[in-house]
PDB file of C-alpha atoms in Angstrom:
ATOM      1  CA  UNK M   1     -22.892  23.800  10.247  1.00  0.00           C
ATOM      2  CA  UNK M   2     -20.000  22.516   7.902  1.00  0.00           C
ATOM      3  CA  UNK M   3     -20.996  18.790   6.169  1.00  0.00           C
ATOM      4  CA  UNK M   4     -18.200  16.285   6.841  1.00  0.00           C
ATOM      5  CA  UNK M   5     -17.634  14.613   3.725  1.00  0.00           C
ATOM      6  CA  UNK M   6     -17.465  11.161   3.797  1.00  0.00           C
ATOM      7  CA  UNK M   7     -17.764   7.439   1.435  1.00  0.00           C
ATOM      8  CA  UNK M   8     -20.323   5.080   1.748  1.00  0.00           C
ATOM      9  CA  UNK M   9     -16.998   2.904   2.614  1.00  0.00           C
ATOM     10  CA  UNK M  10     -15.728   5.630   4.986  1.00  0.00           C
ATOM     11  CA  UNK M  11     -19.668   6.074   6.448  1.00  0.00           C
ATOM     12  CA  UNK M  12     -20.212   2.176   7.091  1.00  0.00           C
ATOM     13  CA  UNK M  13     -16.596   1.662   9.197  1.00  0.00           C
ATOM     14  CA  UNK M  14     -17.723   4.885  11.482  1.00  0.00           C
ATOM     15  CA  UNK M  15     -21.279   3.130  12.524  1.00  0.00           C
ATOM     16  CA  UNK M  16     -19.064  -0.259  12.662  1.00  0.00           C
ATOM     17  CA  UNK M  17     -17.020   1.485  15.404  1.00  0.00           C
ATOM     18  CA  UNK M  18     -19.475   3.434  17.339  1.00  0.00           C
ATOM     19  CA  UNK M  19     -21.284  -0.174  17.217  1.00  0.00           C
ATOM     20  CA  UNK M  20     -18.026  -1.887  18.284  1.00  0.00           C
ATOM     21  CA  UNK M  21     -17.731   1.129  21.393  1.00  0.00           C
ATOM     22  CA  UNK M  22     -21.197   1.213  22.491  1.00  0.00           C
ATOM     23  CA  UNK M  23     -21.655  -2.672  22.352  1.00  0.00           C
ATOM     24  CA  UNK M  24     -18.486  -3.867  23.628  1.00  0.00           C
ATOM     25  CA  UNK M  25     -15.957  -1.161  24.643  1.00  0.00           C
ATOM     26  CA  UNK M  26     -18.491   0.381  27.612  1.00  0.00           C
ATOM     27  CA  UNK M  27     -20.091  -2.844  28.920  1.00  0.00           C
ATOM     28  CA  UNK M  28     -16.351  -3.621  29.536  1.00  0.00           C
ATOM     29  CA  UNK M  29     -15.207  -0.398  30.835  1.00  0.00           C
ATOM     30  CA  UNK M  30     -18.147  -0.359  33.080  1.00  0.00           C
ATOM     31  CA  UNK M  31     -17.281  -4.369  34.584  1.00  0.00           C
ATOM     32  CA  UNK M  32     -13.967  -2.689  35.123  1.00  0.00           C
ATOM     33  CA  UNK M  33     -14.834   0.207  37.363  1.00  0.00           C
ATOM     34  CA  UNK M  34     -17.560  -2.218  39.285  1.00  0.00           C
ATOM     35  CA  UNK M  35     -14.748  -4.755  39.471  1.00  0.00           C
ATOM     36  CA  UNK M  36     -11.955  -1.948  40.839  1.00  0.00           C
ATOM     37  CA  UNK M  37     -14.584  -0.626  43.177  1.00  0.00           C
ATOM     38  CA  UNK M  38     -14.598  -4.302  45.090  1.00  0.00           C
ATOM     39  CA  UNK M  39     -11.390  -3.710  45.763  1.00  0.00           C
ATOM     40  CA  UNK M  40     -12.112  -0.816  48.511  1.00  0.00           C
ATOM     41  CA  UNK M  41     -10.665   2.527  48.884  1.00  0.00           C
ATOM     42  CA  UNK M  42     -10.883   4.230  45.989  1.00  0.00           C
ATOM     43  CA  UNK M  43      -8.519   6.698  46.573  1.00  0.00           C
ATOM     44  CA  UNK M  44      -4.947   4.833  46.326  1.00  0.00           C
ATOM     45  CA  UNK M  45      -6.665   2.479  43.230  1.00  0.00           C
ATOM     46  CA  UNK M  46      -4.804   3.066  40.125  1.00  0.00           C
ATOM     47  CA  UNK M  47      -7.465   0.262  38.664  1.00  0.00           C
ATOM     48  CA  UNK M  48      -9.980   2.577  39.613  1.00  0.00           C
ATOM     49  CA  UNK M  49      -8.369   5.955  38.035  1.00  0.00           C
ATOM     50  CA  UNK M  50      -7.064   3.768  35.027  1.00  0.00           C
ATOM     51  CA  UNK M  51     -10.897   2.339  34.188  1.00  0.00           C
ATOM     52  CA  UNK M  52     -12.114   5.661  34.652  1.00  0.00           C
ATOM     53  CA  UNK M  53      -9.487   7.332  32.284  1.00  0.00           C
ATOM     54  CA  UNK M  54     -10.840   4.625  29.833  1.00  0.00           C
ATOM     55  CA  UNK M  55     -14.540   5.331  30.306  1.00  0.00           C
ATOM     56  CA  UNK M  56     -13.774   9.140  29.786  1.00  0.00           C
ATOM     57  CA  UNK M  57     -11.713   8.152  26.373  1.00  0.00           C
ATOM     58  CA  UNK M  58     -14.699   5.470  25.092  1.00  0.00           C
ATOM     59  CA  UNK M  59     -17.512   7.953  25.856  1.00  0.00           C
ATOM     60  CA  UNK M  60     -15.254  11.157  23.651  1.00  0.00           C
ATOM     61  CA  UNK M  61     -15.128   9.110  21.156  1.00  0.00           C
ATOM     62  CA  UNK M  62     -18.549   7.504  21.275  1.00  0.00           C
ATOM     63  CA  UNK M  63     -19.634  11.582  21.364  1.00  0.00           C
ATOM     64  CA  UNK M  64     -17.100  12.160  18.164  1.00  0.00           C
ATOM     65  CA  UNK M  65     -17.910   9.315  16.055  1.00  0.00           C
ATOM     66  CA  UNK M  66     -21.792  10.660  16.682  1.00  0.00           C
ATOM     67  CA  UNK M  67     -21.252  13.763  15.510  1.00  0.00           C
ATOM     68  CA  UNK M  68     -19.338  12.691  12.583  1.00  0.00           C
ATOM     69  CA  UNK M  69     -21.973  10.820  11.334  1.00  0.00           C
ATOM     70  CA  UNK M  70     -24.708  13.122  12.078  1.00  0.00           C
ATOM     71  CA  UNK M  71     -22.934  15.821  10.345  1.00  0.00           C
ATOM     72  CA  UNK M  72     -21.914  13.663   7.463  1.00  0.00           C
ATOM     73  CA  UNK M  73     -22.580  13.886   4.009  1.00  0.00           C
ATOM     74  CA  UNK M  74     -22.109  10.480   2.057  1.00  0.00           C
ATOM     75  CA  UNK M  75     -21.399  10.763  -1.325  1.00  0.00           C
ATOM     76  CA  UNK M  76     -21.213   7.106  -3.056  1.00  0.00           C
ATOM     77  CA  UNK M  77     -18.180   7.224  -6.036  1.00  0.00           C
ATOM     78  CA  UNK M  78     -19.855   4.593  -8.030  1.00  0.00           C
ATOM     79  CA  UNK M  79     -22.804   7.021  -8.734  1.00  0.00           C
ATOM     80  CA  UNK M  80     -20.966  10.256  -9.488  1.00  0.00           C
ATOM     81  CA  UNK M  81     -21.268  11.755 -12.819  1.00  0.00           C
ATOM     82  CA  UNK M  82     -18.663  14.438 -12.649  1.00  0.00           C
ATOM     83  CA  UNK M  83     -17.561  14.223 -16.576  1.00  0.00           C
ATOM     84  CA  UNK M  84     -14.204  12.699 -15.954  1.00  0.00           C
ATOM     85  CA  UNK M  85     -13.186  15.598 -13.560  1.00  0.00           C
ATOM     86  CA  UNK M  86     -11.155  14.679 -10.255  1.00  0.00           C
ATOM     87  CA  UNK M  87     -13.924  15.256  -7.385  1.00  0.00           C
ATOM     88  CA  UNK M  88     -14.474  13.780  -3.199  1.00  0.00           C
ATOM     89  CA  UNK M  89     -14.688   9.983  -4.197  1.00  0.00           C
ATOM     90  CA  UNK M  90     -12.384   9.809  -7.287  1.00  0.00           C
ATOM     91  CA  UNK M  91      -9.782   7.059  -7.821  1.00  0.00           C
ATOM     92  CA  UNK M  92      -6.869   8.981  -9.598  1.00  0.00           C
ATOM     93  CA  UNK M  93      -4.096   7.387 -11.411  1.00  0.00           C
ATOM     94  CA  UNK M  94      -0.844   9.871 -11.249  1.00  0.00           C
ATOM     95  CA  UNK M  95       2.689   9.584 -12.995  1.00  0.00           C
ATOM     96  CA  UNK M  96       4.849  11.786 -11.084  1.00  0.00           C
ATOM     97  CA  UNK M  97       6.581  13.972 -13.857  1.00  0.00           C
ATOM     98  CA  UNK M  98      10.168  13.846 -11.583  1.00  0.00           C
ATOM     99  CA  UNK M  99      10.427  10.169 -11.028  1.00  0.00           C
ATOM    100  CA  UNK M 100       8.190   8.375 -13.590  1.00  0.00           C
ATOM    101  CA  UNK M 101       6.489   6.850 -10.950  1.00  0.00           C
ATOM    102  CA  UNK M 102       2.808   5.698 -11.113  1.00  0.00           C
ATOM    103  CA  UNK M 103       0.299   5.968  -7.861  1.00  0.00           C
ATOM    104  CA  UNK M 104      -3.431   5.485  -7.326  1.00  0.00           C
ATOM    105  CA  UNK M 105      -5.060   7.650  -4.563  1.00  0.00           C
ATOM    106  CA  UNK M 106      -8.739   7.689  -4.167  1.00  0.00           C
ATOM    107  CA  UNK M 107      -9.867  11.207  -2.379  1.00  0.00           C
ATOM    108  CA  UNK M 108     -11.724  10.424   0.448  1.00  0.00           C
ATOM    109  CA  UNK M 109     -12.737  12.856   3.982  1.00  0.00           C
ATOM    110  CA  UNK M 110     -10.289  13.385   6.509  1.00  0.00           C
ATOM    111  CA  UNK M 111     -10.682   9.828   8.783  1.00  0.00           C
ATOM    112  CA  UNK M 112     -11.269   7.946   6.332  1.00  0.00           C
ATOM    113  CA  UNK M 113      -7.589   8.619   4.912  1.00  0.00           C
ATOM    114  CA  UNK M 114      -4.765   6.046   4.764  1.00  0.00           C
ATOM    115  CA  UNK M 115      -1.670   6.607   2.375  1.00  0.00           C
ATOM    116  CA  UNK M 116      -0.808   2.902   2.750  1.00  0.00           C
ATOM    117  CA  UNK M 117      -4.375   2.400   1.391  1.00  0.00           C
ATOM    118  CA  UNK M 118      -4.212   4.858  -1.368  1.00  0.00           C
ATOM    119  CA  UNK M 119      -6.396   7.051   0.716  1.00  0.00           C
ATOM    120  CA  UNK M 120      -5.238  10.590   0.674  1.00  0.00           C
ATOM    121  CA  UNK M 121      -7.275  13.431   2.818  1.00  0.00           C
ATOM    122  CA  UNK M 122      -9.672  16.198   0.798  1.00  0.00           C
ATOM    123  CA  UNK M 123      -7.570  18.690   2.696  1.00  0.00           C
ATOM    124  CA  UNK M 124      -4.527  17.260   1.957  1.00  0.00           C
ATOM    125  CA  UNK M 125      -2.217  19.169  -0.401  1.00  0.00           C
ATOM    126  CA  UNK M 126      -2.048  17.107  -3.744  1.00  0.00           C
ATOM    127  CA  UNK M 127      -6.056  16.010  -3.765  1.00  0.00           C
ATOM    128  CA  UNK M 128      -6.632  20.363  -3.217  1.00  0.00           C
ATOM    129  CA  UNK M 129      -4.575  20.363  -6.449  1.00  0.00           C
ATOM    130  CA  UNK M 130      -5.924  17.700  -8.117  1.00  0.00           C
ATOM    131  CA  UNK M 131      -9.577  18.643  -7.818  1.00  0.00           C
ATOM    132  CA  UNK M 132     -11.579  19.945 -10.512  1.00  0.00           C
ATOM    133  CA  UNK M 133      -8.775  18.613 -13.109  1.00  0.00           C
ATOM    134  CA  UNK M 134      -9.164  16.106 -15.873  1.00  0.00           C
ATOM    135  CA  UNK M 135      -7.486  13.144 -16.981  1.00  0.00           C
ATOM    136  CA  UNK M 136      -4.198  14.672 -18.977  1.00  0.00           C
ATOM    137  CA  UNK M 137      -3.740  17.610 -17.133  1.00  0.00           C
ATOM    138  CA  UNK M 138      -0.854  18.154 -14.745  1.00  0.00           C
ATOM    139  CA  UNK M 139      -1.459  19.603 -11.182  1.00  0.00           C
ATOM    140  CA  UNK M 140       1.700  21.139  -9.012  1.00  0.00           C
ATOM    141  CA  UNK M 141       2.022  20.169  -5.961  1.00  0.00           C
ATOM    142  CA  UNK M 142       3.608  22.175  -2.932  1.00  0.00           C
ATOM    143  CA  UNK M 143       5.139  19.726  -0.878  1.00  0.00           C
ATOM    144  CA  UNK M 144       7.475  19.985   1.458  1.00  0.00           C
ATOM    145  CA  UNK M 145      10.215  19.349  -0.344  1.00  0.00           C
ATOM    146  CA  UNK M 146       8.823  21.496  -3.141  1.00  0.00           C
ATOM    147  CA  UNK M 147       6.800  21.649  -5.793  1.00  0.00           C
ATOM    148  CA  UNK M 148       5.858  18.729  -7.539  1.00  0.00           C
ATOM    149  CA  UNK M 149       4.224  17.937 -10.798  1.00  0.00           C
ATOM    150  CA  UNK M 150       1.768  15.071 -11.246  1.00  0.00           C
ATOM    151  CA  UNK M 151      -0.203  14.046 -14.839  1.00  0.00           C
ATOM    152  CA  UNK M 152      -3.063  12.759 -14.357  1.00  0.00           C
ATOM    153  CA  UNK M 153      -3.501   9.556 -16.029  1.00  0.00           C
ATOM    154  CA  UNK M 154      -7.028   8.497 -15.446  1.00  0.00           C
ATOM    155  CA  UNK M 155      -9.891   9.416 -13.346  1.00  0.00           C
ATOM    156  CA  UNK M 156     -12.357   6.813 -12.183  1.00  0.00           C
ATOM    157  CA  UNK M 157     -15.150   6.744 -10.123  1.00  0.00           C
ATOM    158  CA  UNK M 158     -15.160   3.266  -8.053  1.00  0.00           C
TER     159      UNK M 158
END
């Protein structure tokens, strides 16, 4: 079985939601179903179908979020010792060679990512190019609209 590689961060907010599912989402799902079955004939209640559709969506994802975690392998950034190299957990300063500009992505597992965040995917593209680099090295890039070249600036681990 593959490990799903995950933050301590990314680790804590998946327990935090199966909590938030188990303790609130299904009690309420459940009132809902009781409350459309009051109503009578089940077979013309759209409250009915629509609670149900719910209950099938909460318990997925309850069974998802489950096997995330019980798959997961949590890998805390402020621990790593990786020798300045870009690794799963690194906070990566970039200049973009093209445009001058300067980001900061930290390379995290796959729902833990958020671009607005600075949270970029392990699968995505540019951290697959940036690992196993060092601070002054350049990586390319394919993108989409080509290739693009990024320095590395710094490498932290955060």
């Amino acid at each position: 079985m593959n490990k799903i590689p995950l933050t301590v961060n990314g680790a804590e907010l998946l327990r935090q939601e199966l909590h938030q599912l188990k303790t609130v989402e299904r009690p309420s799902v459940i009132a809902a179903i009781a409350e459309a079955r009051s109503h009578g004939d089940l077979s013309e209640n759209a409250e009915y179908d629509a609670a149900k559709e719910r209950q099938g969506f909460v318990e997925g994802r309850i069974k998802e979020v489950e096997g995330k975690l019980s798959m997961a392998q949590i890998i805390d950034p402020s621990v790593l010792d990786a020798d300045g190299r870009c690794v799963f957990g690194a906070t990566i300063e970039l200049e973009d060679l093209e445009t001058e500009s300067v980001v900061t992505y930290q390379i995290v597992g796959d729902d833990e990512a958020d671009i607005k965040l600075g949270k970029i995917s392990i699968s995505s593209p540019i951290a697959r190019a940036l690992i196993g680099k060092y601070a002054g090295d350049v990586a390319e890039v394919q993108a989409p609209g080509g290739v693009r070249e990024y320095e590395i600036i710094d490498v932290r681990y955060i």
